[in-house]
Amino acid sequence: MTFSIHGLAVARGIAIGRAVLVASSRLDVAHYFITPAQIPTEIERLRQARDAVVQELQRLQHDMPKDAPHELAALLDVHLMLLQDELLAKSVKHWIEDRLYNAEWALTSQLEVIARQFDEMEDPYLRERKADLEQVTERVLHCMKGGVSPIAQTRPTSRPQQELQLGDTMDVPLVLVAHDLSPADMIQFKQSVFVGFVTDVGGKTSHTAIVARSMDIPAVVGARTASQLVRQDDWVIIDGDAGVIIVDPSPIILAEYAFKQRQGDLERERLTRLRHTPAITMDGQKIELLANIEMPEDTKAAMQVGAVGVGLFRSEFLFMGRQGHLPDEEEQFDAYRRAVEGMAGLPVTIRTVDVGADKPLDEARHDAAHLNPALGLRAIRWSLADPAMFLNQLRAILRAAAHGQVNLLIPMLAHASEIRQTVALVEQAQRDLDQRGLAYGAVRLGAMIEIPAAALSLRLFLKHFDYLSIGTNDLIQYTLAIDRADESVAHLYDPLHPAVLKLVADTITECQRQGKGVSVCGEMAGDVTMTRLLLGLGLRSFSMHPSQVLAVKQQILRSDTAKLKIWAQRILESEDPAQLMG
Ligand code: PEP
Ligand code: MG
């Protein structure tokens, strides 16, 4: 039966595919596609693990003391029966043979299918058998992982390196449906087969959503119960423009969306023709279109769309998901140098690490005890709390500047003392490199304006920095006191709130008055519905994901900044700017 689920539109376009459900706890199990040649090996691995667990349970049964409660014997019987069920084994094999899932993934996929059937059972005794099935599955998984005792009930804690990677023979499009995905999980999927994403939680500018957008495939977040309502292997349509998921669509709906999908592809095709067109408005204003990247490899996409530099390299993605092993100076230097070389002489703005809030370093370090992680030890606060680690990063960035034009960007500053400490550490890093006789280059020093206190202290900031970059994602979050990752307050996350617009407008005006560079690198810069307003407010430098550059350029080519300036002033003075946006 067809039904739809509503969430928040994150990344444009239509995706049609079969659902792959990955419950977040299941991410602890390796998920990857195998080749057809590996099918027998995977089936054999599964068989061996199952046989080992059967033997272990039979031994337990045999050694059971006479006075053991009879429920225990009955439990072992149930577990053995489940393990030896041929139908179950056949269903798991289907995921391996037809979907090319690795054995662990096949087993957990089938577990989810059966768990759902158990949930629907009326008989409470039978319903409770779900827990048995889960325990048996855990045992087999543990055994496949090479666990010493398959009886141990521990869940593996370290995340395997090899996760959802490209399956080379898959011809069924797949969409990923999960309760939640961390930004680090999401970055793993950049090379994956998935044609779309759905998560239950998350706001439009949560970092998970940002990474999904950078992948340029349809995605919906904040879909609340999607991972419970969608079943493994259901056909699903993701409408990334409307923020809707259609489950089990009828042939007519499918045909309609397939048509929309083709229209979207054609529109993108048309946009690629703008790649070499200079971004100049109708009244001759030259606009700088820069790229936001998460990894050095993303520079390829930036160059492909004709970005004239990188306006934001979110360096924290080099630090995340590494179970505490932070990248040292050499590893960072290598990554930054690759980004600089990837841009072939164009400027690269490297932002120092911004972990914390919805970007935990890894799950183990995600300290739930911090009640307000977005207001806690995040970004520059985290860097200044560990000067040795920060100096590693600063030296690596300065060394990369010997290979091309580099701008250094500092996130989340608010206090004069933080500015002083940061500047002192940059000088210290330069002295260290002098002492070690290592080459480094000059950098322009910039600050992000993403806390209202910073936007209200522009004179202080402009005394110390060469340029400012407005992080609208956080500026909105902190101005309106709305957690950007919380879907329950997403309706109040308003880029057009007069207070937000005033802070953005004042920052642009003050920078221009003082002849300093200013850009916007938050999601607002890549939102085509905001392009004209930002131009009207005087913005001439935009930084966004490569996937958004051409659509924004199209808007710029159709704009007249002189006219937009007057309109933008009216919007700034309005109590309800959304009404005037038109
Ligand atoms: C922002 O806050 O707007 C920004 C660009 O930084 P991030 O999204 O990484 O917090
Ligand atoms: Mg930010």
Coordinates of C-alpha atoms and ligand atoms in Angstrom, one line a residue:
M1 CA 0.0 0.0 0.0
T2 CA 1.4 3.4 -1.0
F3 CA 1.9 5.9 1.8
S4 CA 4.1 9.0 2.3
I5 CA 6.3 10.3 5.1
H6 CA 7.1 14.0 5.5
G7 CA 10.5 15.3 6.5
L8 CA 12.8 18.2 5.7
A9 CA 14.1 18.7 2.2
V10 CA 17.9 18.6 2.2
A11 CA 19.3 17.8 -1.2
R12 CA 17.4 18.4 -4.4
G13 CA 16.1 15.9 -6.9
I14 CA 14.2 12.6 -7.0
A15 CA 15.7 9.2 -6.1
I16 CA 13.9 6.0 -6.7
G17 CA 15.2 2.8 -5.3
R18 CA 14.9 -0.1 -2.9
A19 CA 15.2 0.7 0.8
V20 CA 18.3 -0.5 2.7
L21 CA 17.5 -0.1 6.4
V22 CA 20.5 0.4 8.6
A23 CA 19.5 0.8 12.2
S24 CA 22.2 2.9 13.9
S25 CA 23.2 0.1 16.2
R26 CA 23.7 -2.1 13.2
L27 CA 26.3 0.2 11.9
D28 CA 28.6 -1.6 14.3
V29 CA 28.4 -4.5 12.0
A30 CA 30.5 -4.4 8.8
H31 CA 28.3 -3.5 5.7
Y32 CA 29.9 -3.8 2.3
F33 CA 29.1 -5.2 -1.1
I34 CA 30.8 -8.3 -2.3
T35 CA 31.5 -9.4 -5.8
P36 CA 29.7 -12.4 -7.3
A37 CA 32.9 -14.4 -7.0
Q38 CA 32.8 -14.0 -3.2
I39 CA 29.2 -15.4 -2.8
P40 CA 30.3 -18.9 -1.9
T41 CA 32.9 -17.7 0.6
E42 CA 30.3 -15.5 2.3
I43 CA 27.8 -18.3 2.5
E44 CA 30.5 -20.6 3.8
R45 CA 31.5 -18.0 6.5
L46 CA 27.9 -17.8 7.6
R47 CA 27.5 -21.6 7.7
Q48 CA 30.7 -22.1 9.7
A49 CA 29.6 -19.4 12.2
R50 CA 26.2 -21.0 12.5
D51 CA 27.6 -24.5 13.0
A52 CA 30.0 -23.2 15.7
V53 CA 27.2 -21.6 17.6
V54 CA 25.1 -24.8 17.3
Q55 CA 28.0 -26.8 18.7
E56 CA 28.5 -24.4 21.5
L57 CA 24.8 -24.5 22.4
Q58 CA 24.6 -28.3 22.2
R59 CA 27.7 -28.5 24.5
L60 CA 25.9 -26.2 27.0
Q61 CA 22.8 -28.3 26.7
H62 CA 24.8 -31.4 27.4
D63 CA 26.7 -29.9 30.4
M64 CA 23.7 -28.4 31.9
P65 CA 23.5 -29.3 35.7
K66 CA 20.5 -31.5 36.6
D67 CA 19.1 -28.8 38.9
A68 CA 19.2 -26.1 36.3
P69 CA 15.8 -24.4 35.8
H70 CA 13.9 -26.1 33.0
E71 CA 13.3 -22.7 31.3
L72 CA 17.0 -22.6 30.5
A73 CA 16.8 -25.9 28.6
A74 CA 13.7 -24.7 26.8
L75 CA 15.5 -21.5 25.9
L76 CA 18.4 -23.4 24.4
D77 CA 16.0 -25.5 22.5
V78 CA 14.4 -22.4 21.0
H79 CA 17.8 -21.0 20.0
L80 CA 18.9 -24.2 18.4
M81 CA 15.7 -24.5 16.5
L82 CA 16.0 -21.0 15.2
L83 CA 19.6 -21.6 14.2
Q84 CA 18.8 -24.8 12.3
D85 CA 15.7 -23.3 10.6
E86 CA 16.3 -23.9 6.9
L87 CA 13.9 -21.2 5.8
L88 CA 15.8 -18.7 7.8
A89 CA 19.1 -19.8 6.3
K90 CA 17.6 -19.6 2.8
S91 CA 16.3 -16.0 3.4
V92 CA 19.7 -14.9 4.6
K93 CA 21.3 -16.5 1.5
H94 CA 19.0 -14.4 -0.7
W95 CA 20.6 -11.1 0.6
I96 CA 24.0 -12.5 -0.2
E97 CA 23.2 -13.9 -3.6
D98 CA 20.8 -11.4 -4.9
R99 CA 21.9 -8.2 -3.2
L100 CA 25.6 -9.0 -2.8
Y101 CA 25.6 -8.0 0.8
N102 CA 28.4 -9.4 3.0
A103 CA 27.3 -12.1 5.4
E104 CA 26.9 -9.9 8.5
W105 CA 24.8 -7.4 6.6
A106 CA 22.7 -10.2 5.1
L107 CA 22.1 -11.7 8.6
T108 CA 21.1 -8.4 10.2
S109 CA 18.8 -7.5 7.2
Q110 CA 16.9 -10.7 7.6
L111 CA 16.8 -10.2 11.3
E112 CA 15.0 -6.9 10.7
V113 CA 12.5 -8.5 8.3
I114 CA 11.6 -11.2 10.8
A115 CA 11.6 -8.8 13.8
R116 CA 8.9 -6.9 12.1
Q117 CA 6.8 -10.0 11.6
F118 CA 7.2 -10.9 15.3
D119 CA 6.2 -7.3 16.2
E120 CA 2.9 -7.8 14.3
M121 CA 2.0 -11.1 16.1
E122 CA -0.9 -11.1 18.4
D123 CA 0.3 -13.9 20.6
P124 CA 2.6 -12.4 23.4
Y125 CA 4.6 -15.7 23.7
L126 CA 5.4 -15.6 20.0
R127 CA 6.1 -11.9 20.1
E128 CA 8.7 -12.5 22.8
R129 CA 10.6 -14.9 20.6
K130 CA 12.0 -11.8 18.8
A131 CA 14.5 -11.4 21.6
D132 CA 15.6 -15.0 21.1
L133 CA 16.2 -14.4 17.5
E134 CA 18.2 -11.3 18.3
Q135 CA 20.4 -13.1 20.7
V136 CA 21.0 -15.9 18.3
T137 CA 21.9 -13.4 15.6
E138 CA 24.3 -11.6 17.9
R139 CA 26.0 -14.9 18.7
V140 CA 26.5 -15.7 15.0
L141 CA 27.7 -12.2 14.3
H142 CA 30.1 -12.4 17.2
C143 CA 31.4 -15.7 16.0
M144 CA 32.0 -14.3 12.4
K145 CA 33.9 -11.5 14.0
G146 CA 36.3 -14.1 15.4
G147 CA 34.9 -13.8 19.0
V148 CA 36.6 -16.1 21.5
S149 CA 33.3 -17.2 23.0
P150 CA 30.3 -17.1 20.8
I151 CA 28.2 -17.1 24.0
A152 CA 29.5 -13.6 24.9
Q153 CA 26.7 -11.1 24.5
T154 CA 28.9 -8.0 23.9
R155 CA 28.2 -5.8 21.0
P156 CA 31.3 -4.9 19.0
T157 CA 32.4 -1.4 19.8
S158 CA 34.9 -0.5 17.2
R159 CA 33.5 0.4 13.8
P160 CA 35.0 -1.5 10.9
Q161 CA 37.0 0.4 8.3
Q162 CA 35.2 -1.2 5.4
E163 CA 31.6 -0.1 5.4
L164 CA 29.1 0.6 2.6
Q165 CA 31.4 0.7 -0.4
L166 CA 30.8 0.5 -4.0
G167 CA 29.3 -2.8 -5.2
D168 CA 30.5 -3.4 -8.7
T169 CA 27.6 -5.4 -10.1
M170 CA 24.7 -3.8 -8.4
D171 CA 22.0 -2.8 -10.8
V172 CA 19.1 -2.2 -8.4
P173 CA 19.2 1.4 -7.2
L174 CA 19.4 1.5 -3.4
V175 CA 18.4 4.2 -0.9
L176 CA 19.6 4.3 2.7
V177 CA 17.1 4.7 5.5
A178 CA 18.5 5.1 9.0
H179 CA 17.3 6.5 12.3
D180 CA 20.4 8.6 12.5
L181 CA 23.8 8.9 10.8
S182 CA 26.7 10.8 12.2
P183 CA 28.6 13.2 9.8
A184 CA 31.5 10.7 10.0
D185 CA 29.2 7.9 8.8
M186 CA 27.9 10.1 6.1
I187 CA 31.3 10.9 4.8
Q188 CA 32.0 7.1 4.4
F189 CA 29.0 7.0 2.0
K190 CA 30.5 9.5 -0.4
Q191 CA 31.8 6.6 -2.4
S192 CA 28.8 4.4 -2.0
V193 CA 26.1 3.1 -4.3
F194 CA 23.2 4.8 -2.6
V195 CA 21.1 7.1 -4.7
G196 CA 19.4 8.7 -1.8
F197 CA 19.2 9.1 2.0
V198 CA 16.5 9.3 4.6
T199 CA 17.1 9.8 8.3
D200 CA 14.5 10.1 11.1
V201 CA 16.4 12.9 12.9
G202 CA 18.3 16.0 12.0
G203 CA 17.7 19.5 10.8
K204 CA 18.3 21.1 7.4
T205 CA 21.7 22.5 8.4
S206 CA 22.8 19.6 10.6
H207 CA 26.2 18.4 9.5
T208 CA 24.8 15.1 8.4
A209 CA 22.4 17.0 6.1
I210 CA 25.3 19.2 4.9
V211 CA 27.4 16.2 3.9
A212 CA 24.4 14.6 2.2
R213 CA 24.0 17.9 0.2
S214 CA 27.6 17.8 -0.8
M215 CA 27.0 14.4 -2.3
D216 CA 24.4 15.9 -4.6
I217 CA 21.9 13.1 -4.2
P218 CA 18.3 13.5 -2.9
A219 CA 18.0 13.4 0.8
V220 CA 15.4 13.9 3.5
V221 CA 16.1 14.3 7.2
G222 CA 13.9 14.7 10.2
A223 CA 11.5 12.1 8.8
R224 CA 10.8 11.0 12.4
T225 CA 9.5 7.4 12.1
A226 CA 10.7 6.6 8.6
S227 CA 13.1 3.9 9.7
Q228 CA 10.2 2.2 11.5
L229 CA 7.6 2.5 8.8
V230 CA 9.8 1.6 5.8
R231 CA 10.7 -2.0 5.5
Q232 CA 13.8 -3.6 4.2
D233 CA 13.7 -3.7 0.4
D234 CA 10.6 -1.6 0.0
W235 CA 10.5 0.5 -3.2
V236 CA 10.9 4.1 -2.1
I237 CA 10.7 7.5 -3.8
I238 CA 12.7 10.3 -2.2
D239 CA 11.6 13.7 -3.3
G240 CA 14.5 15.8 -2.1
D241 CA 12.8 19.1 -3.2
A242 CA 9.6 18.6 -1.2
G243 CA 11.1 16.6 1.7
V244 CA 8.7 13.7 1.0
I245 CA 9.3 10.0 1.0
I246 CA 6.7 7.8 -0.9
V247 CA 6.8 4.2 0.2
D248 CA 5.6 1.4 -2.1
P249 CA 4.4 3.7 -4.9
S250 CA 1.8 2.6 -7.3
P251 CA 2.8 2.3 -11.0
I252 CA 1.1 5.7 -11.8
I253 CA 3.0 7.5 -9.0
L254 CA 6.2 5.8 -10.0
A255 CA 5.8 6.9 -13.6
E256 CA 5.1 10.5 -12.6
Y257 CA 8.2 10.7 -10.4
A258 CA 10.4 8.9 -13.1
F259 CA 9.3 11.8 -15.4
K260 CA 10.2 14.4 -12.8
Q261 CA 13.5 12.7 -12.3
R262 CA 14.3 12.9 -16.0
Q263 CA 13.3 16.6 -16.0
G264 CA 15.7 17.2 -13.1
D265 CA 18.5 15.5 -14.9
L266 CA 17.9 17.6 -18.0
E267 CA 18.0 20.8 -16.0
R268 CA 21.3 19.8 -14.4
E269 CA 22.6 19.0 -17.8
R270 CA 21.7 22.4 -19.0
L271 CA 23.3 24.1 -16.0
T272 CA 26.7 22.4 -16.7
R273 CA 26.9 24.8 -19.7
L274 CA 27.4 27.7 -17.3
R275 CA 30.6 26.2 -16.0
H276 CA 32.9 28.5 -17.9
T277 CA 30.6 31.5 -17.8
P278 CA 32.0 34.2 -15.5
A279 CA 29.7 35.0 -12.6
I280 CA 28.8 38.6 -13.4
T281 CA 25.4 40.2 -12.7
M282 CA 23.4 42.0 -15.4
D283 CA 24.8 45.4 -14.1
G284 CA 28.4 44.1 -14.3
Q285 CA 29.1 43.2 -10.7
K286 CA 31.7 40.4 -10.5
I287 CA 30.7 37.7 -8.0
E288 CA 33.1 35.2 -6.4
L289 CA 31.8 31.7 -6.3
L290 CA 33.8 29.5 -4.0
A291 CA 33.4 25.9 -2.9
N292 CA 32.9 24.2 0.5
I293 CA 34.8 21.0 0.9
E294 CA 35.2 18.3 3.5
M295 CA 38.0 16.3 2.0
P296 CA 41.0 17.1 -0.2
E297 CA 39.4 14.9 -3.0
D298 CA 36.4 17.2 -3.1
T299 CA 38.6 19.8 -4.9
K300 CA 37.9 17.8 -8.1
A301 CA 34.2 18.6 -7.9
A302 CA 35.0 22.2 -7.1
M303 CA 37.1 22.5 -10.2
Q304 CA 34.6 20.8 -12.3
V305 CA 31.9 23.4 -11.6
G306 CA 34.3 26.2 -12.1
A307 CA 34.6 27.4 -8.5
V308 CA 37.3 30.1 -8.2
G309 CA 38.7 28.7 -5.0
V310 CA 37.7 26.9 -1.8
G311 CA 35.9 29.2 0.7
L312 CA 35.6 26.6 3.4
F313 CA 37.6 23.4 3.9
R314 CA 35.9 21.8 7.0
S315 CA 39.1 20.3 8.3
E316 CA 37.4 18.5 11.2
F317 CA 36.4 15.7 8.8
L318 CA 40.0 14.6 8.9
F319 CA 39.7 14.3 12.7
M320 CA 36.4 12.4 12.9
G321 CA 35.7 8.7 13.3
R322 CA 39.3 7.8 14.2
Q323 CA 38.7 6.3 17.6
G324 CA 41.0 8.9 19.3
H325 CA 43.9 8.7 16.9
L326 CA 44.0 12.3 15.7
P327 CA 45.9 13.1 12.5
D328 CA 49.5 14.3 13.3
E329 CA 51.1 17.3 11.7
E330 CA 52.5 15.3 8.7
E331 CA 49.2 13.7 7.9
Q332 CA 47.4 17.0 8.1
F333 CA 50.1 18.7 6.0
D334 CA 49.7 16.0 3.3
A335 CA 45.9 16.5 3.3
Y336 CA 46.1 20.4 3.1
R337 CA 48.8 20.3 0.5
R338 CA 46.6 17.9 -1.7
A339 CA 43.7 20.3 -1.4
V340 CA 45.9 23.3 -2.3
E341 CA 47.4 21.4 -5.3
G342 CA 43.9 20.2 -6.3
M343 CA 42.9 23.8 -6.7
A344 CA 45.8 24.5 -9.1
G345 CA 46.8 27.9 -7.9
L346 CA 43.3 29.1 -6.8
P347 CA 43.0 30.1 -3.1
V348 CA 42.0 27.6 -0.5
T349 CA 40.5 28.6 2.8
I350 CA 41.3 26.1 5.5
R351 CA 39.2 26.3 8.6
T352 CA 40.8 25.0 11.8
V353 CA 39.1 22.1 13.4
D354 CA 35.5 22.5 14.4
V355 CA 34.5 19.4 16.3
G356 CA 31.8 19.3 19.0
A357 CA 28.0 19.9 18.9
D358 CA 26.7 17.6 16.2
K359 CA 30.2 16.7 15.0
P360 CA 31.6 14.3 17.6
L361 CA 35.1 13.1 17.0
D362 CA 33.8 9.6 17.4
E363 CA 30.9 7.9 19.2
A364 CA 33.1 7.0 22.2
R365 CA 34.0 10.6 22.8
H366 CA 30.5 11.9 22.2
D367 CA 29.9 12.9 25.8
A368 CA 26.2 12.8 26.4
A369 CA 26.9 14.3 29.8
H370 CA 27.4 17.7 28.2
L371 CA 23.9 19.0 28.3
N372 CA 24.4 21.6 25.7
P373 CA 27.2 20.4 23.3
A374 CA 26.5 23.3 20.9
L375 CA 27.3 25.7 23.7
G376 CA 30.2 23.7 25.0
L377 CA 33.8 22.9 24.2
R378 CA 33.4 23.3 20.5
A379 CA 35.6 24.6 17.6
I380 CA 38.2 27.2 18.6
R381 CA 37.4 26.5 22.3
W382 CA 38.4 22.9 21.8
S383 CA 41.6 24.0 19.9
L384 CA 42.6 26.5 22.6
A385 CA 42.1 23.9 25.3
D386 CA 44.8 21.7 23.7
P387 CA 47.5 24.1 22.3
A388 CA 49.8 21.3 21.3
M389 CA 47.2 19.8 19.1
F390 CA 46.2 23.2 17.7
L391 CA 49.9 24.0 17.0
N392 CA 50.1 20.8 15.0
Q393 CA 47.3 21.9 12.8
L394 CA 48.5 25.5 12.5
R395 CA 52.0 24.3 11.4
A396 CA 50.5 21.9 8.9
I397 CA 48.3 24.7 7.4
L398 CA 51.3 27.1 7.2
R399 CA 53.4 24.5 5.5
A400 CA 50.7 23.8 3.0
A401 CA 50.7 27.6 2.2
A402 CA 54.2 27.1 0.7
H403 CA 52.4 25.2 -2.1
G404 CA 49.8 27.7 -3.0
Q405 CA 47.5 30.5 -1.8
V406 CA 46.0 29.6 1.6
N407 CA 43.6 31.5 3.9
L408 CA 43.4 30.5 7.5
L409 CA 40.0 30.6 9.0
I410 CA 39.1 30.4 12.7
P411 CA 35.6 29.1 13.8
M412 CA 33.4 30.2 16.7
L413 CA 35.4 33.1 18.0
A414 CA 33.6 35.5 20.4
H415 CA 36.1 36.9 22.9
A416 CA 39.1 39.3 22.5
S417 CA 41.1 36.8 24.7
E418 CA 40.4 34.0 22.2
I419 CA 41.5 36.2 19.4
R420 CA 44.7 37.1 21.2
Q421 CA 45.5 33.5 22.1
T422 CA 44.9 32.4 18.5
V423 CA 47.1 35.1 17.0
A424 CA 49.8 34.3 19.5
L425 CA 49.6 30.6 18.6
V426 CA 49.8 31.3 14.8
E427 CA 53.0 33.3 15.6
Q428 CA 54.3 30.5 17.7
A429 CA 53.7 28.0 14.9
Q430 CA 55.7 30.2 12.5
R431 CA 58.6 30.4 15.0
D432 CA 58.5 26.6 15.4
L433 CA 58.8 26.2 11.6
D434 CA 61.6 28.7 11.5
Q435 CA 63.5 26.7 14.1
R436 CA 62.9 23.5 12.3
G437 CA 64.0 25.0 9.0
L438 CA 60.7 24.0 7.3
A439 CA 59.2 26.0 4.4
Y440 CA 55.9 27.7 5.0
G441 CA 53.9 30.4 3.3
A442 CA 52.1 33.6 4.3
V443 CA 48.4 33.2 5.0
R444 CA 45.5 35.6 5.2
L445 CA 44.0 35.3 8.7
G446 CA 40.2 35.2 8.8
A447 CA 37.5 34.7 11.4
M448 CA 34.1 33.2 11.1
I449 CA 31.2 35.3 12.2
E450 CA 28.8 32.7 13.6
I451 CA 28.1 33.9 17.2
P452 CA 25.9 37.0 17.6
A453 CA 28.5 38.4 20.0
A454 CA 31.0 38.3 17.1
A455 CA 28.6 40.0 14.7
L456 CA 28.1 42.7 17.3
S457 CA 31.9 43.2 17.8
L458 CA 32.9 43.7 14.2
R459 CA 35.4 46.5 15.0
L460 CA 37.3 44.2 17.3
F461 CA 37.3 41.4 14.7
L462 CA 38.4 43.7 11.8
K463 CA 41.3 45.0 13.9
H464 CA 42.8 41.5 14.0
F465 CA 41.6 39.8 10.8
D466 CA 42.2 40.2 7.1
Y467 CA 38.7 39.0 6.2
L468 CA 35.5 37.6 7.7
S469 CA 33.4 34.6 6.7
I470 CA 29.8 34.5 7.9
G471 CA 28.7 31.1 9.1
T472 CA 25.0 31.5 8.8
N473 CA 24.2 28.0 10.0
D474 CA 25.5 28.7 13.4
L475 CA 24.6 32.4 13.4
I476 CA 21.0 31.4 12.9
Q477 CA 21.3 28.7 15.6
Y478 CA 22.8 31.0 18.2
T479 CA 20.7 34.1 17.4
L480 CA 17.4 32.2 17.5
A481 CA 18.4 29.6 20.2
I482 CA 17.4 26.8 17.8
D483 CA 19.4 23.6 17.7
R484 CA 20.2 23.3 14.1
A485 CA 20.2 19.4 14.4
D486 CA 16.8 19.1 16.1
E487 CA 14.0 18.4 13.8
S488 CA 11.4 19.2 16.4
V489 CA 12.2 22.9 16.3
A490 CA 13.2 23.0 12.6
H491 CA 10.1 25.2 11.8
L492 CA 11.6 28.0 13.9
Y493 CA 15.0 27.8 12.2
D494 CA 14.5 30.9 10.1
P495 CA 17.2 32.4 7.9
L496 CA 14.8 35.3 7.2
H497 CA 14.3 36.3 10.8
P498 CA 14.9 40.1 10.9
A499 CA 17.6 39.7 13.6
V500 CA 19.5 37.3 11.5
L501 CA 19.3 39.5 8.4
K502 CA 20.5 42.5 10.4
L503 CA 23.6 40.7 11.7
V504 CA 24.4 39.4 8.2
A505 CA 23.8 42.8 6.6
D506 CA 25.8 44.7 9.3
T507 CA 28.8 42.4 8.8
I508 CA 28.8 42.8 5.1
T509 CA 28.5 46.6 5.3
E510 CA 31.2 47.0 8.0
C511 CA 33.7 44.8 6.1
Q512 CA 33.1 46.8 2.9
R513 CA 33.4 50.1 4.7
Q514 CA 36.8 49.0 6.0
G515 CA 37.9 47.4 2.7
K516 CA 38.1 43.9 4.1
G517 CA 37.0 40.7 2.4
V518 CA 33.7 39.1 3.5
S519 CA 31.9 36.0 2.3
V520 CA 29.0 33.8 3.4
C521 CA 30.0 30.1 3.8
G522 CA 26.9 28.8 5.6
E523 CA 24.1 27.0 3.7
M524 CA 22.4 30.3 3.0
A525 CA 25.1 30.9 0.3
G526 CA 24.1 27.9 -1.7
D527 CA 20.3 28.4 -1.4
V528 CA 19.1 29.8 -4.7
T529 CA 16.1 31.3 -3.0
M530 CA 18.5 33.5 -0.9
T531 CA 20.9 34.6 -3.7
R532 CA 19.1 37.7 -4.8
L533 CA 18.7 38.9 -1.2
L534 CA 22.4 38.4 -0.4
L535 CA 23.4 40.3 -3.5
G536 CA 21.0 43.1 -2.5
L537 CA 22.7 43.2 0.9
G538 CA 26.0 43.8 -0.9
L539 CA 27.5 40.3 -0.7
R540 CA 30.0 39.6 -3.5
S541 CA 31.6 36.3 -2.3
F542 CA 29.6 33.1 -1.8
S543 CA 30.9 29.8 -0.7
M544 CA 28.9 26.6 -1.1
H545 CA 29.1 22.9 -2.0
P546 CA 30.2 22.4 -5.6
S547 CA 26.8 20.9 -6.4
Q548 CA 25.1 24.2 -5.7
V549 CA 27.5 26.5 -7.6
L550 CA 25.9 26.4 -11.1
A551 CA 22.4 26.9 -9.9
V552 CA 23.5 30.0 -7.8
K553 CA 25.5 31.3 -10.8
Q554 CA 22.3 31.1 -12.9
Q555 CA 20.6 33.3 -10.4
I556 CA 23.5 35.8 -10.4
L557 CA 23.5 36.1 -14.2
R558 CA 19.8 37.1 -14.1
S559 CA 20.3 39.7 -11.3
D560 CA 20.7 43.4 -11.2
T561 CA 22.3 44.4 -7.9
A562 CA 21.3 48.1 -8.1
K563 CA 17.6 47.1 -8.2
L564 CA 18.2 44.4 -5.6
K565 CA 19.8 46.8 -3.2
I566 CA 16.6 48.9 -2.9
W567 CA 14.4 45.7 -2.5
A568 CA 16.9 44.3 0.1
Q569 CA 16.6 47.5 2.2
R570 CA 12.8 47.1 2.3
I571 CA 13.3 43.5 3.4
L572 CA 15.7 44.6 6.2
E573 CA 13.2 47.0 7.5
S574 CA 10.3 44.6 7.4
E575 CA 8.8 42.8 10.3
D576 CA 8.0 39.9 8.1
P577 CA 10.7 39.6 5.4
A578 CA 9.4 36.2 4.2
Q579 CA 6.3 38.0 2.8
L580 CA 8.4 40.3 0.6
M581 CA 10.6 37.6 -0.8
G582 CA 8.3 36.7 -3.6
Ligands
PEP1 C1 28.2 27.7 9.6 O1 28.0 27.6 10.8 O2 27.5 28.4 8.9 C2 29.4 27.1 9.0 C3 29.7 27.3 7.7 O3 30.1 26.2 9.7 P1 29.5 24.7 10.1 O4 28.3 24.5 9.3 O5 30.6 23.7 9.8 O6 29.2 24.8 11.5
MG2 MG 29.6 26.9 12.1

